[in-house]
């Protein structure tokens, strides 16, 4: 409890990103939207956020590719580390965008 109290006491408002160009609309524009390939990896066995919900969320971003990872739960980096790593390498090496 002392750690939590100390942590809360140390939080200060920050203006760190106030002048960051990505925050002022000059970089993130409608014209540049989609310039970077987006892939959503669905954790097929996620009980907290069902696969259907994950696919719905991905559909809110036009042009997002959706790839399922069988047997992965909410934390695929723990439940399917090897398969996730291989899938990420496939995605990174895929020249199609």
Coordinates of C-alpha atoms in Angstrom, one line a residue:
X1 CA 0.0 0.0 0.0
X2 CA 2.9 2.4 0.7
X3 CA 4.2 1.9 -2.8
X4 CA 0.8 2.8 -4.3
X5 CA 0.6 5.9 -2.1
X6 CA 4.1 7.0 -3.0
X7 CA 3.5 6.3 -6.7
X8 CA 0.3 8.4 -6.7
X9 CA 2.0 11.2 -4.9
X10 CA 4.8 11.3 -7.5
X11 CA 2.6 11.6 -10.5
X12 CA 2.8 15.0 -12.0
X13 CA 1.0 16.5 -15.0
X14 CA 3.3 16.6 -18.0
X15 CA 3.4 18.9 -21.1
X16 CA 6.1 16.7 -22.5
X17 CA 4.4 16.0 -25.9
X18 CA 2.7 19.4 -26.2
X19 CA 5.0 20.5 -29.0
X20 CA 5.5 17.0 -30.5
X21 CA 4.7 17.2 -34.3
X22 CA 2.8 13.9 -34.2
X23 CA 0.4 15.5 -31.8
X24 CA -0.4 18.6 -33.8
X25 CA -2.0 17.0 -36.9
X26 CA 0.9 17.7 -39.3
X27 CA 2.1 14.1 -39.4
X28 CA -1.0 12.1 -38.7
X29 CA -3.2 13.2 -41.6
X30 CA -6.1 11.6 -43.5
X31 CA -3.9 11.7 -46.7
X32 CA -1.2 9.7 -45.0
X33 CA -3.5 7.3 -43.2
X34 CA -2.8 3.8 -44.5
X35 CA 0.8 4.5 -45.5
X36 CA 2.0 1.9 -43.0
X37 CA 0.8 -1.7 -43.2
X38 CA -1.4 -2.8 -40.3
X39 CA -1.9 -6.4 -39.2
X40 CA -4.1 -7.4 -36.3
X41 CA -3.3 -10.8 -34.8
X42 CA -6.4 -12.4 -33.4
X43 CA -5.8 -14.5 -30.2
X44 CA -8.4 -17.2 -31.1
X45 CA -8.7 -18.6 -27.6
X46 CA -8.9 -15.3 -25.8
X47 CA -11.7 -15.6 -23.2
X48 CA -11.5 -12.0 -22.1
X49 CA -11.9 -10.5 -25.6
X50 CA -13.5 -13.1 -27.9
X51 CA -12.2 -13.5 -31.4
X52 CA -15.4 -12.0 -32.9
X53 CA -14.8 -8.8 -30.9
X54 CA -11.2 -8.7 -31.9
X55 CA -12.2 -9.0 -35.6
X56 CA -14.8 -6.3 -35.1
X57 CA -12.2 -3.9 -33.6
X58 CA -9.9 -4.6 -36.5
X59 CA -12.6 -3.8 -39.0
X60 CA -12.9 -0.3 -37.6
X61 CA -9.5 0.5 -39.2
X62 CA -9.9 0.2 -43.0
X63 CA -7.1 -1.8 -44.7
X64 CA -6.1 -3.7 -41.6
X65 CA -5.2 -7.3 -42.3
X66 CA -6.5 -9.9 -39.8
X67 CA -4.5 -13.0 -39.0
X68 CA -5.7 -15.6 -36.5
X69 CA -3.4 -17.3 -34.1
X70 CA -4.9 -20.7 -33.1
X71 CA -4.6 -21.7 -29.4
X72 CA -3.5 -18.2 -28.3
X73 CA -5.2 -16.7 -25.2
X74 CA -5.2 -13.1 -24.1
X75 CA -1.4 -13.0 -23.8
X76 CA -0.1 -14.8 -26.9
X77 CA 3.4 -13.7 -26.0
X78 CA 3.2 -16.2 -23.2
X79 CA 0.7 -18.8 -24.4
X80 CA 2.1 -19.1 -28.0
X81 CA 5.5 -17.4 -28.0
X82 CA 7.1 -19.5 -30.7
X83 CA 4.0 -19.4 -33.0
X84 CA 3.6 -15.6 -32.4
X85 CA 7.3 -15.0 -33.2
X86 CA 7.1 -17.0 -36.4
X87 CA 3.9 -15.2 -37.4
X88 CA 5.5 -11.8 -36.8
X89 CA 8.5 -12.8 -38.9
X90 CA 6.2 -14.0 -41.7
X91 CA 4.3 -10.6 -41.6
X92 CA 7.6 -8.6 -41.5
X93 CA 9.0 -10.6 -44.4
X94 CA 5.9 -10.4 -46.5
X95 CA 6.5 -7.8 -49.2
X96 CA 2.8 -7.5 -50.1
X97 CA 1.1 -4.6 -48.4

